[in-house]
mmCIF file of C-alpha atoms in Angstrom:
data_model
loop_
_atom_site.group_PDB
_atom_site.id
_atom_site.type_symbol
_atom_site.label_atom_id
_atom_site.label_comp_id
_atom_site.label_asym_id
_atom_site.label_seq_id
_atom_site.Cartn_x
_atom_site.Cartn_y
_atom_site.Cartn_z
ATOM 1 C CA MET A 22 -6.190 -5.629 3.572
ATOM 2 C CA HIS A 23 -4.272 -8.878 4.088
ATOM 3 C CA VAL A 24 -5.070 -11.296 6.886
ATOM 4 C CA ILE A 25 -4.109 -14.646 8.375
ATOM 5 C CA ILE A 26 -6.777 -17.231 9.185
ATOM 6 C CA GLU A 27 -6.545 -18.822 12.636
ATOM 7 C CA TRP A 28 -8.803 -21.743 13.512
ATOM 8 C CA THR A 29 -9.202 -24.675 15.855
ATOM 9 C CA TYR A 30 -9.605 -27.950 13.977
ATOM 10 C CA LYS A 31 -11.452 -30.789 15.670
ATOM 11 C CA ALA A 32 -10.984 -34.340 14.409
ATOM 12 C CA GLN A 33 -13.750 -36.964 14.412
ATOM 13 C CA LYS A 34 -12.347 -38.643 17.529
ATOM 14 C CA GLY A 35 -12.147 -35.359 19.447
ATOM 15 C CA ALA A 36 -8.495 -34.381 19.045
ATOM 16 C CA GLU A 37 -8.006 -30.629 18.476
ATOM 17 C CA THR A 38 -5.220 -28.407 17.184
ATOM 18 C CA VAL A 39 -4.849 -24.710 16.384
ATOM 19 C CA LEU A 40 -3.786 -23.891 12.804
ATOM 20 C CA ARG A 41 -2.694 -20.729 11.000
ATOM 21 C CA SER A 42 -2.751 -19.979 7.297
ATOM 22 C CA GLU A 43 -0.326 -17.917 5.262
ATOM 23 C CA GLU A 44 -1.178 -14.245 4.799
ATOM 24 C CA MET A 45 -3.612 -13.574 1.971
ATOM 25 C CA PRO A 46 -6.047 -10.900 0.698
ATOM 26 C CA ALA A 47 -9.091 -10.547 2.939
ATOM 27 C CA ALA A 48 -11.542 -11.498 0.176
ATOM 28 C CA GLN A 49 -9.667 -14.745 -0.487
ATOM 29 C CA ALA A 50 -9.519 -15.489 3.246
ATOM 30 C CA LEU A 51 -13.270 -15.017 3.562
ATOM 31 C CA LEU A 52 -13.987 -17.510 0.772
ATOM 32 C CA LEU A 53 -11.634 -20.097 2.250
ATOM 33 C CA ALA A 54 -12.862 -19.589 5.817
ATOM 34 C CA GLU A 55 -16.513 -19.989 4.838
ATOM 35 C CA ASP A 56 -15.659 -23.181 2.951
ATOM 36 C CA MET A 57 -13.723 -24.504 5.966
ATOM 37 C CA GLU A 58 -16.652 -23.863 8.289
ATOM 38 C CA ARG A 59 -18.946 -25.897 6.016
ATOM 39 C CA THR A 60 -16.827 -28.997 6.748
ATOM 40 C CA GLY A 61 -18.140 -29.026 10.311
ATOM 41 C CA ARG A 62 -14.612 -29.627 11.642
ATOM 42 C CA VAL A 63 -13.880 -26.038 12.668
ATOM 43 C CA LYS A 64 -14.504 -25.291 16.332
ATOM 44 C CA SER A 65 -13.543 -21.614 16.226
ATOM 45 C CA LEU A 66 -12.218 -19.359 13.492
ATOM 46 C CA HIS A 67 -11.146 -15.736 13.101
ATOM 47 C CA CYS A 68 -8.825 -13.624 10.951
ATOM 48 C CA VAL A 69 -5.905 -11.439 12.049
ATOM 49 C CA ASP A 70 -4.710 -8.384 10.104
ATOM 50 C CA ARG A 71 -1.250 -6.789 10.075
ATOM 51 C CA GLN A 72 -2.152 -4.611 13.068
ATOM 52 C CA ASP A 73 -2.960 -7.803 15.062
ATOM 53 C CA THR A 74 -6.666 -6.966 15.042
ATOM 54 C CA ASN A 75 -8.985 -9.962 15.205
ATOM 55 C CA TRP A 76 -11.893 -10.158 12.748
ATOM 56 C CA SER A 77 -14.841 -12.515 12.891
ATOM 57 C CA LEU A 78 -16.161 -13.680 9.512
ATOM 58 C CA LYS A 79 -19.241 -11.513 10.008
ATOM 59 C CA GLU A 80 -17.058 -8.448 10.649
ATOM 60 C CA LEU A 81 -14.770 -9.243 7.713
ATOM 61 C CA LYS A 82 -17.716 -9.688 5.354
ATOM 62 C CA ALA A 83 -19.214 -6.348 6.471
ATOM 63 C CA TYR A 84 -15.835 -4.613 6.024
ATOM 64 C CA LEU A 85 -15.376 -5.946 2.493
ATOM 65 C CA LYS A 86 -18.893 -4.909 1.538
ATOM 66 C CA GLU A 87 -18.308 -1.421 2.950
ATOM 67 C CA ILE A 88 -15.044 -0.771 1.094
ATOM 68 C CA ASP A 89 -16.055 -2.328 -2.236
ATOM 69 C CA THR A 90 -17.262 0.992 -3.638
ATOM 70 C CA GLU A 91 -14.152 2.814 -2.384
ATOM 71 C CA PRO A 92 -10.531 2.439 -3.558
ATOM 72 C CA HIS A 93 -8.871 -0.465 -1.714
ATOM 73 C CA ASN A 94 -6.059 -3.043 -2.084
ATOM 74 C CA ILE A 95 -3.797 -0.068 -2.745
ATOM 75 C CA THR A 96 -0.126 -0.074 -3.758
ATOM 76 C CA VAL A 97 1.768 3.165 -4.374
ATOM 77 C CA TYR A 98 4.979 3.092 -6.442
ATOM 78 C CA PHE A 99 7.094 6.252 -6.124
ATOM 79 C CA ASP A 100 10.368 7.597 -7.495
ATOM 80 C CA GLY A 101 12.203 10.906 -7.519
ATOM 81 C CA GLY A 102 15.022 12.140 -9.729
ATOM 82 C CA PHE A 103 17.388 15.068 -9.074
ATOM 83 C CA ASP A 104 19.541 16.840 -11.671
ATOM 84 C CA ARG A 105 22.620 18.255 -9.919
ATOM 85 C CA GLY A 106 23.473 20.413 -12.893
ATOM 86 C CA THR A 107 20.188 22.333 -12.805
ATOM 87 C CA ASN A 108 19.048 21.675 -9.195
ATOM 88 C CA GLN A 109 15.722 20.518 -10.612
ATOM 89 C CA SER A 110 13.702 17.461 -9.633
ATOM 90 C CA GLY A 111 11.148 15.174 -11.200
ATOM 91 C CA LEU A 112 8.655 13.213 -9.139
ATOM 92 C CA GLY A 113 6.600 10.224 -10.204
ATOM 93 C CA CYS A 114 3.992 7.995 -8.595
ATOM 94 C CA VAL A 115 1.848 5.117 -9.812
ATOM 95 C CA ILE A 116 -1.116 3.941 -7.750
ATOM 96 C CA TYR A 117 -2.765 0.579 -8.287
ATOM 97 C CA TYR A 118 -6.086 -0.071 -6.573
ATOM 98 C CA GLU A 119 -9.429 -1.838 -6.862
ATOM 99 C CA GLN A 120 -12.893 -0.307 -6.796
ATOM 100 C CA ASN A 121 -16.310 -1.846 -7.509
ATOM 101 C CA GLY A 122 -14.615 -5.113 -8.409
ATOM 102 C CA LYS A 123 -12.375 -3.507 -11.055
ATOM 103 C CA PRO A 124 -8.604 -2.795 -11.025
ATOM 104 C CA TYR A 125 -7.322 0.714 -11.782
ATOM 105 C CA ARG A 126 -3.991 2.452 -12.324
ATOM 106 C CA LEU A 127 -3.403 6.129 -11.637
ATOM 107 C CA ARG A 128 -0.239 7.836 -12.894
ATOM 108 C CA GLN A 129 0.965 11.277 -11.828
ATOM 109 C CA ASN A 130 4.206 13.232 -12.053
ATOM 110 C CA SER A 131 5.383 16.655 -10.949
ATOM 111 C CA PHE A 132 8.315 19.031 -11.487
ATOM 112 C CA SER A 133 10.119 20.867 -8.675
ATOM 113 C CA SER A 134 12.964 23.392 -8.494
ATOM 114 C CA GLU A 135 12.872 23.673 -4.689
ATOM 115 C CA LEU A 136 14.489 20.392 -3.611
ATOM 116 C CA LYS A 137 18.165 20.012 -2.768
ATOM 117 C CA SER A 138 19.014 16.323 -3.247
ATOM 118 C CA ASN A 139 17.909 13.049 -4.741
ATOM 119 C CA ASN A 140 16.802 11.813 -1.314
ATOM 120 C CA GLU A 141 14.540 14.845 -0.944
ATOM 121 C CA ALA A 142 13.084 14.124 -4.378
ATOM 122 C CA GLU A 143 12.339 10.550 -3.306
ATOM 123 C CA TYR A 144 10.520 11.776 -0.189
ATOM 124 C CA ALA A 145 8.615 14.344 -2.224
ATOM 125 C CA ALA A 146 7.559 11.638 -4.711
ATOM 126 C CA LEU A 147 6.109 9.528 -1.907
ATOM 127 C CA TYR A 148 4.291 12.593 -0.583
ATOM 128 C CA LEU A 149 2.911 13.195 -4.087
ATOM 129 C CA GLY A 150 1.432 9.708 -3.872
ATOM 130 C CA LEU A 151 -0.157 10.603 -0.528
ATOM 131 C CA VAL A 152 -1.733 13.718 -2.044
ATOM 132 C CA GLU A 153 -3.224 11.579 -4.819
ATOM 133 C CA LEU A 154 -4.582 9.131 -2.241
ATOM 134 C CA GLU A 155 -6.269 12.022 -0.448
ATOM 135 C CA LEU A 156 -7.852 13.127 -3.734
ATOM 136 C CA LEU A 157 -9.133 9.558 -4.177
ATOM 137 C CA ASN A 158 -10.664 9.861 -0.695
ATOM 138 C CA VAL A 159 -8.574 6.992 0.672
ATOM 139 C CA HIS A 160 -8.728 6.773 4.461
ATOM 140 C CA HIS A 161 -8.705 4.214 7.279
ATOM 141 C CA LEU A 162 -7.049 1.628 5.029
ATOM 142 C CA PRO A 163 -3.702 -0.169 4.784
ATOM 143 C CA VAL A 164 -1.536 1.042 1.886
ATOM 144 C CA CYS A 165 1.729 -0.428 0.563
ATOM 145 C CA PHE A 166 4.307 2.235 -0.390
ATOM 146 C CA THR A 167 6.853 0.725 -2.762
ATOM 147 C CA GLY A 168 10.089 2.306 -3.980
ATOM 148 C CA ASP A 169 13.768 1.742 -4.741
ATOM 149 C CA SER A 170 15.124 4.319 -2.267
ATOM 150 C CA GLN A 171 16.773 2.546 0.671
ATOM 151 C CA VAL A 172 16.969 5.857 2.527
ATOM 152 C CA VAL A 173 13.242 6.630 2.326
ATOM 153 C CA ILE A 174 12.000 3.077 2.882
ATOM 154 C CA ASN A 175 14.342 2.347 5.788
ATOM 155 C CA GLN A 176 13.863 5.721 7.477
ATOM 156 C CA LEU A 177 10.075 5.680 7.282
ATOM 157 C CA SER A 178 9.913 2.061 8.466
ATOM 158 C CA GLY A 179 12.126 2.940 11.440
ATOM 159 C CA GLU A 180 15.103 0.827 10.358
ATOM 160 C CA TRP A 181 17.354 3.879 9.913
ATOM 161 C CA PRO A 182 17.285 7.210 11.778
ATOM 162 C CA ALA A 183 16.531 10.365 9.766
ATOM 163 C CA LEU A 184 19.484 12.487 10.923
ATOM 164 C CA GLU A 185 19.463 15.136 8.179
ATOM 165 C CA LYS A 186 17.125 17.968 9.111
ATOM 166 C CA ASN A 187 15.489 18.293 5.696
ATOM 167 C CA LEU A 188 14.830 14.550 5.436
ATOM 168 C CA SER A 189 13.532 14.441 9.004
ATOM 169 C CA SER A 190 11.111 17.241 8.103
ATOM 170 C CA TRP A 191 9.830 15.246 5.126
ATOM 171 C CA ALA A 192 9.414 12.146 7.299
ATOM 172 C CA ASP A 193 7.426 14.164 9.853
ATOM 173 C CA LYS A 194 5.275 15.656 7.089
ATOM 174 C CA ILE A 195 4.507 12.202 5.694
ATOM 175 C CA ASP A 196 3.749 10.735 9.126
ATOM 176 C CA ALA A 197 1.372 13.636 9.837
ATOM 177 C CA LYS A 198 -0.501 13.089 6.557
ATOM 178 C CA LEU A 199 -0.729 9.355 7.200
ATOM 179 C CA GLU A 200 -2.187 10.035 10.619
ATOM 180 C CA GLU A 201 -4.617 12.599 9.190
ATOM 181 C CA LEU A 202 -5.913 10.044 6.684
ATOM 182 C CA SER A 203 -5.719 7.143 9.172
ATOM 183 C CA ILE A 204 -3.671 5.165 6.632
ATOM 184 C CA GLN A 205 -1.705 2.194 7.941
ATOM 185 C CA PRO A 206 1.497 2.197 5.853
ATOM 186 C CA GLU A 207 3.591 -0.747 4.767
ATOM 187 C CA TYR A 208 6.961 0.065 3.190
ATOM 188 C CA LYS A 209 8.490 -2.220 0.580
ATOM 189 C CA LEU A 210 11.935 -1.866 -1.006
ATOM 190 C CA ILE A 211 12.237 -3.027 -4.622
ATOM 191 C CA SER A 212 14.854 -2.819 -7.361
ATOM 192 C CA ARG A 213 15.040 0.100 -9.759
ATOM 193 C CA LYS A 214 13.997 -2.225 -12.569
ATOM 194 C CA GLU A 215 10.826 -3.166 -10.689
ATOM 195 C CA ASN A 216 10.151 0.544 -10.189
ATOM 196 C CA SER A 217 10.488 1.472 -13.858
ATOM 197 C CA GLU A 218 7.004 3.021 -14.203
ATOM 198 C CA ALA A 219 7.533 5.575 -11.442
ATOM 199 C CA ASP A 220 11.114 6.184 -12.607
ATOM 200 C CA ARG A 221 9.915 6.962 -16.133
ATOM 201 C CA LEU A 222 7.331 9.428 -14.798
ATOM 202 C CA ALA A 223 10.007 11.215 -12.759
ATOM 203 C CA THR A 224 12.271 11.468 -15.817
ATOM 204 C CA GLN A 225 9.409 12.796 -17.930
ATOM 205 C CA ALA A 226 8.732 15.487 -15.313
ATOM 206 C CA LEU A 227 12.396 16.555 -15.470
ATOM 207 C CA ASN A 228 12.035 16.808 -19.241
ATOM 208 C CA GLY A 229 8.974 19.033 -18.957
ATOM 209 C CA ILE A 230 6.427 16.332 -19.820
ATOM 210 C CA ASP A 231 3.380 16.386 -17.548
ATOM 211 C CA ILE A 232 1.585 13.089 -17.042
ATOM 212 C CA THR A 233 -1.804 12.654 -15.393
ATOM 213 C CA GLY A 234 -3.830 9.572 -16.140
ATOM 214 C CA LEU A 235 -6.341 7.135 -14.696
ATOM 215 C CA ARG A 236 -7.337 3.967 -16.496
ATOM 216 C CA GLU A 237 -9.113 0.720 -15.782
ATOM 217 C CA MET A 238 -6.736 -2.201 -16.107
ATOM 218 C CA VAL A 239 -7.737 -5.185 -18.213
ATOM 219 C CA LYS A 240 -7.447 -8.463 -16.324
ATOM 220 C CA GLU A 241 -5.485 -11.074 -18.247
#
């Protein structure tokens, strides 16, 4: 979860002003906010998440303690590829998350012969990521879904309408799963180069190479 710190600063001579920080990870905000309070110049302080929910430091500390043993700080990269010559698709997703103070990466791909377009494959790849999140028991958390498909990102974020029936069905299916898991989605559009991991997994699936892997990432 990312939050903004809002606080009222009181000068020695009594002047006051309300200040806001930039958005930052909740754990970083907690450290900074506690340090700010120790100065004795903070009259009131709270944090605001992306859903405009206010958090006291006590509430934020309890939340971070509660989720530490569960996957959190989650980003899902997804990509789908469609071969027009064979009407076959490859799906790929990469999930980065933290758990028990350690960073992890999960990779998964899947083959499909039931999709009809590249846009469908992109939707299906994002849904594959959702299925993996469910298997990780992710729920009631914000998740960033990151891909290079303008159609998927803009339709799911509400920027573009989903006029094609098959794509609208995928969007509804994804929204229903998000609601079931109480996941608050953020959608981020990136370049194909930035999405190379998920793209490679999708290509490997098209070539009949199954990939399933979970590893702890080494911090540099």
